[in-house]
Short mmCIF file of C-alpha atoms in Angstrom, two decimals:
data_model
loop_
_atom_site.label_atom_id
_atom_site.label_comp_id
_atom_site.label_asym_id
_atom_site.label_seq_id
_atom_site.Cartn_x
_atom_site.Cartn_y
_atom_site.Cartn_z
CA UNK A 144 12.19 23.07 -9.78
CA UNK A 145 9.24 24.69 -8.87
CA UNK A 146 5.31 25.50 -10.83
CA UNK A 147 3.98 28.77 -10.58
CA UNK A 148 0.88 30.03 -11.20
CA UNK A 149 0.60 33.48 -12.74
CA UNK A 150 -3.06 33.69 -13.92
CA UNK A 151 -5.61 31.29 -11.68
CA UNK A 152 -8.90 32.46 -13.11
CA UNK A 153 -11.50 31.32 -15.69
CA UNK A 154 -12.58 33.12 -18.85
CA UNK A 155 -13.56 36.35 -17.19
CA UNK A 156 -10.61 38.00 -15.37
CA UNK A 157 -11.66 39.24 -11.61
CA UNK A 158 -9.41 41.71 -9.50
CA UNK A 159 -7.79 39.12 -7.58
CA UNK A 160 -7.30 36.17 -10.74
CA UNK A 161 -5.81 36.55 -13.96
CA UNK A 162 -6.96 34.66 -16.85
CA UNK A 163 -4.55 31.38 -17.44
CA UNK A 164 -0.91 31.22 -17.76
CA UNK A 165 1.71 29.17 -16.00
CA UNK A 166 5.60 28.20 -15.60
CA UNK A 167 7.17 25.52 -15.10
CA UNK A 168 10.93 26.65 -13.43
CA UNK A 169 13.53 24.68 -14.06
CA UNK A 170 16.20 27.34 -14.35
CA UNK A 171 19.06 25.23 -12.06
CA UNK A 172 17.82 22.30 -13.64
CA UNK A 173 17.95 23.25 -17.40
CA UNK A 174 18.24 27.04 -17.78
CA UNK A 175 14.86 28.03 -18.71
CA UNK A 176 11.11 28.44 -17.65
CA UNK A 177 8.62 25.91 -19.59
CA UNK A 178 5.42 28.24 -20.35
CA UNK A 179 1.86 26.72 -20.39
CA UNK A 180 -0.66 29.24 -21.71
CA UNK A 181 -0.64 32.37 -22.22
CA UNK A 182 -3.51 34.36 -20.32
CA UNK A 183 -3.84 38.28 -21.95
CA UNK A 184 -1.69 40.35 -19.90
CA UNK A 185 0.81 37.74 -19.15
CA UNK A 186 3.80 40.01 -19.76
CA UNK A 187 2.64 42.49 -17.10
CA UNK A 188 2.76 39.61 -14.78
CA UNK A 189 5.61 38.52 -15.84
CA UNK A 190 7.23 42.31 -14.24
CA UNK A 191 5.94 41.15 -11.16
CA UNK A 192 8.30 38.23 -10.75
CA UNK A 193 11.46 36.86 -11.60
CA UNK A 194 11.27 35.37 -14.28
CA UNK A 195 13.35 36.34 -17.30
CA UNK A 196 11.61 36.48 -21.00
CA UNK A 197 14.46 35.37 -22.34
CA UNK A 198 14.78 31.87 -20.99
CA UNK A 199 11.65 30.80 -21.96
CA UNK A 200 12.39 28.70 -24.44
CA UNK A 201 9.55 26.38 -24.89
CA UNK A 202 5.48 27.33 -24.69
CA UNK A 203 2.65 24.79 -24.84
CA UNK A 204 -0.84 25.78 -25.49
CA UNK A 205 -3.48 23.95 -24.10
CA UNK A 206 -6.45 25.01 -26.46
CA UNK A 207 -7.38 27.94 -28.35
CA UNK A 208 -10.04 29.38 -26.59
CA UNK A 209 -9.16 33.26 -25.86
CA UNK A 210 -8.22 33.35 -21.98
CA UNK A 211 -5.37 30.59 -22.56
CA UNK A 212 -3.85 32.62 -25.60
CA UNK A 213 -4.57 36.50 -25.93
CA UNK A 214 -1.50 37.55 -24.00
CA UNK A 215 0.59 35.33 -26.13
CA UNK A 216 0.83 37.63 -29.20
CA UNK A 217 2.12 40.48 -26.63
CA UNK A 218 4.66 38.31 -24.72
CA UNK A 219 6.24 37.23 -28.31
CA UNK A 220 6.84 40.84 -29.36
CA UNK A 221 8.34 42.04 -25.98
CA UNK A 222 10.54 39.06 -25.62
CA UNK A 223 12.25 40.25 -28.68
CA UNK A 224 13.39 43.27 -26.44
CA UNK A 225 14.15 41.96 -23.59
CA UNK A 226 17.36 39.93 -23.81
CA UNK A 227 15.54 37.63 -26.62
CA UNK A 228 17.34 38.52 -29.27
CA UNK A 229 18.91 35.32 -31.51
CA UNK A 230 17.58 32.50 -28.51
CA UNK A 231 15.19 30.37 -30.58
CA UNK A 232 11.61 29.85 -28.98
CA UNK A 233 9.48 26.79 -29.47
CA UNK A 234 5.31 26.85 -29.39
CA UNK A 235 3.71 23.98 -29.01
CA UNK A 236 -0.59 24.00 -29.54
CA UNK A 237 -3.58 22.59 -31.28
CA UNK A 238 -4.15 22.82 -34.38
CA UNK A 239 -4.80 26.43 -36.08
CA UNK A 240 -2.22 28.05 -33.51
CA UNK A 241 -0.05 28.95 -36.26
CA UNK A 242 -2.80 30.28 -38.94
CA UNK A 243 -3.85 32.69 -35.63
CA UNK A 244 -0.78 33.60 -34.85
CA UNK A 245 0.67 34.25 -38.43
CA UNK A 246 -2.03 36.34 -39.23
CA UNK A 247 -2.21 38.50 -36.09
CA UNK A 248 1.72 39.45 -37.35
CA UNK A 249 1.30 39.91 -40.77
CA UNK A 250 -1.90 42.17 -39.96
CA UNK A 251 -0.20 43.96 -37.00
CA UNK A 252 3.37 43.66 -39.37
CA UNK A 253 5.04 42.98 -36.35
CA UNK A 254 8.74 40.87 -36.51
CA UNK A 255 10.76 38.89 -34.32
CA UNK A 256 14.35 39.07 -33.85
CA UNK A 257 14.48 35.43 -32.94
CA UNK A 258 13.70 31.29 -34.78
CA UNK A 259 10.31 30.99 -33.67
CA UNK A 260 8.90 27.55 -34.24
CA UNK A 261 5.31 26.56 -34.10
CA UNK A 262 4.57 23.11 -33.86
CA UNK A 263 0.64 21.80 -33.98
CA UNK A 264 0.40 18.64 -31.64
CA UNK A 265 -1.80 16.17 -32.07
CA UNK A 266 -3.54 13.38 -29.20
CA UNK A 267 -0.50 10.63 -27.39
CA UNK A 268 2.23 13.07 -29.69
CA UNK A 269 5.11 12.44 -27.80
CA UNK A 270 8.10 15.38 -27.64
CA UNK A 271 11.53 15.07 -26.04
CA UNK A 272 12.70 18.07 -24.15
CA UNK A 273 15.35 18.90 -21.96
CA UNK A 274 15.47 15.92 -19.91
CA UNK A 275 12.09 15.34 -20.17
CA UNK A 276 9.42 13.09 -22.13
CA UNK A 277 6.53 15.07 -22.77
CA UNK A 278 2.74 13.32 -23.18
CA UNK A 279 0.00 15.14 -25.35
CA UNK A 280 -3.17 14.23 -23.19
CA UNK A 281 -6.07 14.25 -25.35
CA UNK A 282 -9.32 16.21 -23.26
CA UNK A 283 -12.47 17.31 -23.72
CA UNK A 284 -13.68 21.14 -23.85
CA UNK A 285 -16.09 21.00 -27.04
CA UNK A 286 -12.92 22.84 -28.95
CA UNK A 287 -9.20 20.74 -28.90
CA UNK A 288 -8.20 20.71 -25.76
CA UNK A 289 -5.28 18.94 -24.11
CA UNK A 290 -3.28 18.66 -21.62
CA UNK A 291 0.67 17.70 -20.80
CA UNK A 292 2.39 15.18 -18.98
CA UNK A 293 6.25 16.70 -18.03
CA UNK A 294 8.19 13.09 -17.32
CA UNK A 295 11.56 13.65 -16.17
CA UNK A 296 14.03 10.97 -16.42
CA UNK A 297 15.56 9.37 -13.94
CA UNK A 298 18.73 9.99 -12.23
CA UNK A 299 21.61 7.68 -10.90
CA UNK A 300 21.84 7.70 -7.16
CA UNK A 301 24.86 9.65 -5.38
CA UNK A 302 28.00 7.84 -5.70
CA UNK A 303 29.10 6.35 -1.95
CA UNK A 304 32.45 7.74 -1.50
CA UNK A 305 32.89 7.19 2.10
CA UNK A 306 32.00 3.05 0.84
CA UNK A 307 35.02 3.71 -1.61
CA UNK A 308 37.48 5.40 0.76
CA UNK A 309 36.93 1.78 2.63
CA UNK A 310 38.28 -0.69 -0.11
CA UNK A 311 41.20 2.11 -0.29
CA UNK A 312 40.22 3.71 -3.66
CA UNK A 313 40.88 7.59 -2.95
CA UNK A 314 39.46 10.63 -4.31
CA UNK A 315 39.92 11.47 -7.87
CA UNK A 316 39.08 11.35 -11.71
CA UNK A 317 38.04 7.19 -11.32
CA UNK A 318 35.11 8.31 -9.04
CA UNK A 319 33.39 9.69 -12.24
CA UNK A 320 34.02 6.55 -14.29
CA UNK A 321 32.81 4.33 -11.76
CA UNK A 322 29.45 6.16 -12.29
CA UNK A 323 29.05 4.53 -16.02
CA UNK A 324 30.70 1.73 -15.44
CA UNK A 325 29.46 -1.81 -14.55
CA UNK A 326 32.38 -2.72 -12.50
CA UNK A 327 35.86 -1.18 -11.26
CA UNK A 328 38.98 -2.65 -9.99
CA UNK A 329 41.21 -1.73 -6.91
CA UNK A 330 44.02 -3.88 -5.56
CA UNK A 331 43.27 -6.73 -8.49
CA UNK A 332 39.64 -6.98 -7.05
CA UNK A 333 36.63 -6.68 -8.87
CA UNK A 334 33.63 -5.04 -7.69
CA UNK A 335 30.34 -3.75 -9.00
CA UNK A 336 29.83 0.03 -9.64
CA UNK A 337 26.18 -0.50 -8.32
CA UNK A 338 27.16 -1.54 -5.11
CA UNK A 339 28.95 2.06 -4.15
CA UNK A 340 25.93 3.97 -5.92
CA UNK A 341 23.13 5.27 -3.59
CA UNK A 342 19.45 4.36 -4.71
CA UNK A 343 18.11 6.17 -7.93
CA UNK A 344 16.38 9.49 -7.76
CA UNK A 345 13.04 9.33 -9.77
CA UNK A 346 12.14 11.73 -12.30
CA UNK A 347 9.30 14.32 -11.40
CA UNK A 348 6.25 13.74 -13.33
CA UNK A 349 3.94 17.26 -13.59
CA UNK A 350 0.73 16.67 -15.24
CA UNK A 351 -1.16 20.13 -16.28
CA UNK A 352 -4.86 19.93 -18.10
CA UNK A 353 -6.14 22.17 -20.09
CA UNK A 354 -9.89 23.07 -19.92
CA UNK A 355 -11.80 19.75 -19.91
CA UNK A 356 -14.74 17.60 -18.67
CA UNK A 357 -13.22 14.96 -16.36
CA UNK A 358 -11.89 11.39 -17.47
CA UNK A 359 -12.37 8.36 -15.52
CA UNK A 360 -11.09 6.16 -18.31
CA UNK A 361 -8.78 3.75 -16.75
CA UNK A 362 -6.12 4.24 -19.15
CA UNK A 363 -6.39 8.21 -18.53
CA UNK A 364 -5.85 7.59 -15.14
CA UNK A 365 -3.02 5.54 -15.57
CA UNK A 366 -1.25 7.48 -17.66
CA UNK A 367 -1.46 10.42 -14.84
CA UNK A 368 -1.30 7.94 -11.95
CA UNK A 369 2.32 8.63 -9.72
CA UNK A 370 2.20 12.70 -10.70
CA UNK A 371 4.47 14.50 -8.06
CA UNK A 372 2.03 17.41 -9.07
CA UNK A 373 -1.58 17.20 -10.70
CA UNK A 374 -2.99 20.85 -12.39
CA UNK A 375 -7.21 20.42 -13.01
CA UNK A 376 -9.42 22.87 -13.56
CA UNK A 377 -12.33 23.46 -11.29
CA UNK A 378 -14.91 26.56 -13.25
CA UNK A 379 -17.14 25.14 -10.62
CA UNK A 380 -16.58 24.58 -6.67
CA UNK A 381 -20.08 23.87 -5.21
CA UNK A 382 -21.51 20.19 -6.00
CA UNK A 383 -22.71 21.66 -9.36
CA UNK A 384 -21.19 18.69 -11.43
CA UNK A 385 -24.27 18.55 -14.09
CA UNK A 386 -23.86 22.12 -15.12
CA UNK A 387 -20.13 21.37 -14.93
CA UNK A 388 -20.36 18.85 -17.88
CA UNK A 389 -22.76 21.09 -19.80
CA UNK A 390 -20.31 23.83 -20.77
CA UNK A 391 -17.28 21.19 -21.02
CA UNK A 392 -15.67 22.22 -16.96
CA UNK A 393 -14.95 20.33 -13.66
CA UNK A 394 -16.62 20.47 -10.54
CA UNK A 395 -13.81 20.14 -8.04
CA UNK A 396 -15.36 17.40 -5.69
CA UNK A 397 -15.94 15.42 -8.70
CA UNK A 398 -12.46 16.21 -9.34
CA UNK A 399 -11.50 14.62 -5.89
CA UNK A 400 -13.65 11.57 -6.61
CA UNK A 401 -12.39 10.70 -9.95
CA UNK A 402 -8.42 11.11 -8.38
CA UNK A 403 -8.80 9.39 -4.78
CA UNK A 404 -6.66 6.25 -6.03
CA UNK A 405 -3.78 7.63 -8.21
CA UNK A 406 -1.67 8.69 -5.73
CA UNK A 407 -0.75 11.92 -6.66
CA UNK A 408 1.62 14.35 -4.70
CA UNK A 409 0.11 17.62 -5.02
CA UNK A 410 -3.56 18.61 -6.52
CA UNK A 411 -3.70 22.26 -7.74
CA UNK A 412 -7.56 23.42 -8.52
CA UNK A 413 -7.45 26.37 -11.00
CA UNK A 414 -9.55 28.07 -13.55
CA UNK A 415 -11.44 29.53 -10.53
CA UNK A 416 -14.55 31.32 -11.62
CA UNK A 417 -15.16 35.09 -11.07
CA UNK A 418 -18.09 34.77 -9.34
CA UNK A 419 -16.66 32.84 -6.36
CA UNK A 420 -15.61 35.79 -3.89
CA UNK A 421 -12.81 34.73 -1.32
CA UNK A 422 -16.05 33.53 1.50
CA UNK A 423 -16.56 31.16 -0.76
CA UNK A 424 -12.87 30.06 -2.15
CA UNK A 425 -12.38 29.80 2.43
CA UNK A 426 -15.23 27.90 2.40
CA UNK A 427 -14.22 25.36 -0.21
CA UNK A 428 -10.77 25.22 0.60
CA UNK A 429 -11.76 23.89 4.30
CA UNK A 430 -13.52 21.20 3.15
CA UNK A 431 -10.82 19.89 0.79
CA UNK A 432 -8.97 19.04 3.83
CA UNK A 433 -5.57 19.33 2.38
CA UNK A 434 -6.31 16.75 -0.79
CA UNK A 435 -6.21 19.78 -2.59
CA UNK A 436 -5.15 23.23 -2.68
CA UNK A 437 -6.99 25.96 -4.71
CA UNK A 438 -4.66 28.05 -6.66
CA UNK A 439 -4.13 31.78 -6.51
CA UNK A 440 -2.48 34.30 -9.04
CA UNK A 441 1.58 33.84 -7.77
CA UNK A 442 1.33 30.75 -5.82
CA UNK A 443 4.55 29.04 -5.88
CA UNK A 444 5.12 25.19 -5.21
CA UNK A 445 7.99 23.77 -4.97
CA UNK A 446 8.80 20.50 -7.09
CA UNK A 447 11.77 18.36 -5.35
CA UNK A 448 13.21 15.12 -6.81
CA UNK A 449 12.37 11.64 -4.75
CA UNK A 450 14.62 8.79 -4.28
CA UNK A 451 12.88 5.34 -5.22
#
């Protein structure tokens, strides 16, 4: 699994950042990409990459405002021609998403040769998908904002074969059952499947915002607290925290200060404004002293699963 970035900038698209879009890439895991926003121009740079139309699947929306959903229309329409046809797509938003986007095809009379399902979320909405439990994280932008918590379940640890090969069990269609089972028996002895099963691999847990002031509610926190990867927006980069608030954005050092206890893996900064040229991104970036890295359009990270 990895998280890519293909649009790192804020509402005004530079020459080096796109507006907002991302993927989540799960392709081995579960055979598709998991969209989050949808930045204008996102299917040009979508050609730029890998990633297939087609297997994205599911979309969420983070808010309305036009830099998170202009290229969405667009990427809907070519989808249908490129290997979409009959593989159902689900969009997940705030509310309004599907008034926008029902008008902008009956007024274009554009069609899709595909289910398209648009579902408006609302605050601690909980969705099951794939193998994951998805959290609708309630923010603050002014408009609805939110963001999404990607839980992945658990998995049961490798099964200890060289352990079994030792109480003379050999190789073969019992090794799966012993998986699910409490206990086995070899040679009229009893023993417990959990003793011949390696420890458990924990779920990854990706937590993406959408535009918003920062939280330091406890229960926020918690609720993000353990993320193998944290996604925050930071319009701002130097100590200007008061204008931050004003138009509903982050500062990234206040971003750092709120975040120094939950233990996060990775911090991604995005939603980088245009007027920062790359002296100043260098600049900022040195000082974040590897708490944090500052997205860029096509920055990959990789996502890997952790044993408990």
């Amino acid at each position: 699994m990895k998280f890519t970035v293909l649009g790192s900038g804020a509402g005004l698209p530079s020459k080096d950042r796109n507006t907002q879009s991302f993927v989540i890439d799960c392709v081995l895991e579960y055979n598709e990409y998991i969209l989050i926003d949808a930045g204008e121009a996102l299917q040009h740079r979508i050609l730029h990459t890998h990633i297939k139309p087609s297997k994205i699947k599911n979309i969420f929306i983070t808010h309305l405002h036009g830099d998170h959903i202009f290229g969405l229309p667009g990427f809907l329409s070519s989808r249908a021609f490129q290997g979409g046809e009959g593989i159902p797509l689900k969009i997940y938003g705030p509310r309004g998403l599907r008034e926008w986007l029902e008008t902008t095809f009956r007024i274009s009379e554009s069609t899709l040769n595909y289910p398209l399902e648009i579902i408006e979320v609302e605050a601690h909405m909980k969705i099951r998908l794939n193998n994951f439990d998805v959290h609708v994280l309630p923010l603050s932008h002014g408009i609805e904002s939110f963001g999404y918590i990607f839980k992945e379940d658990d998995k049961i640890g490798e099964l200890q074969t060289d352990k079994l090969r030792e109480i003379g069990l050999k190789p073969g269609p019992v090794y799966g059952e012993i998986k699910s089972a409490e206990t086995f028996t070899v040679d009229n002895t009893v023993y417990k499947s959990a003793d011949f099963i390696g420890e458990t691999i924990r779920g990854r847990k990706i937590t993406v915002h959408g535009d918003t002031r920062l939280n330091s509610d406890e229960e926020y926190l918690n609720l993000i607290r353990n993320s193998d990867l944290v996604v925050h927006e930071a319009t701002f980069l130097k100590n200007e925290r008061e204008k931050a608030h004003d138009y509903f954005h982050s500062e990234v050092n206040h971003v750092l200060d709120i975040f120094k206890d939950i233990n996060y893996k990775e911090l991604l900064i995005v939603h980088i404004s245009s007027r920062y040229t790359d002296e100043d991104i260098k600049e900022v970036s040195a000082l974040l002293e590897g708490r944090a890295v500052i997205a860029y359009d096509y920055f990959e990270l990789p996502i890997p699963r952790n044993v408990k």
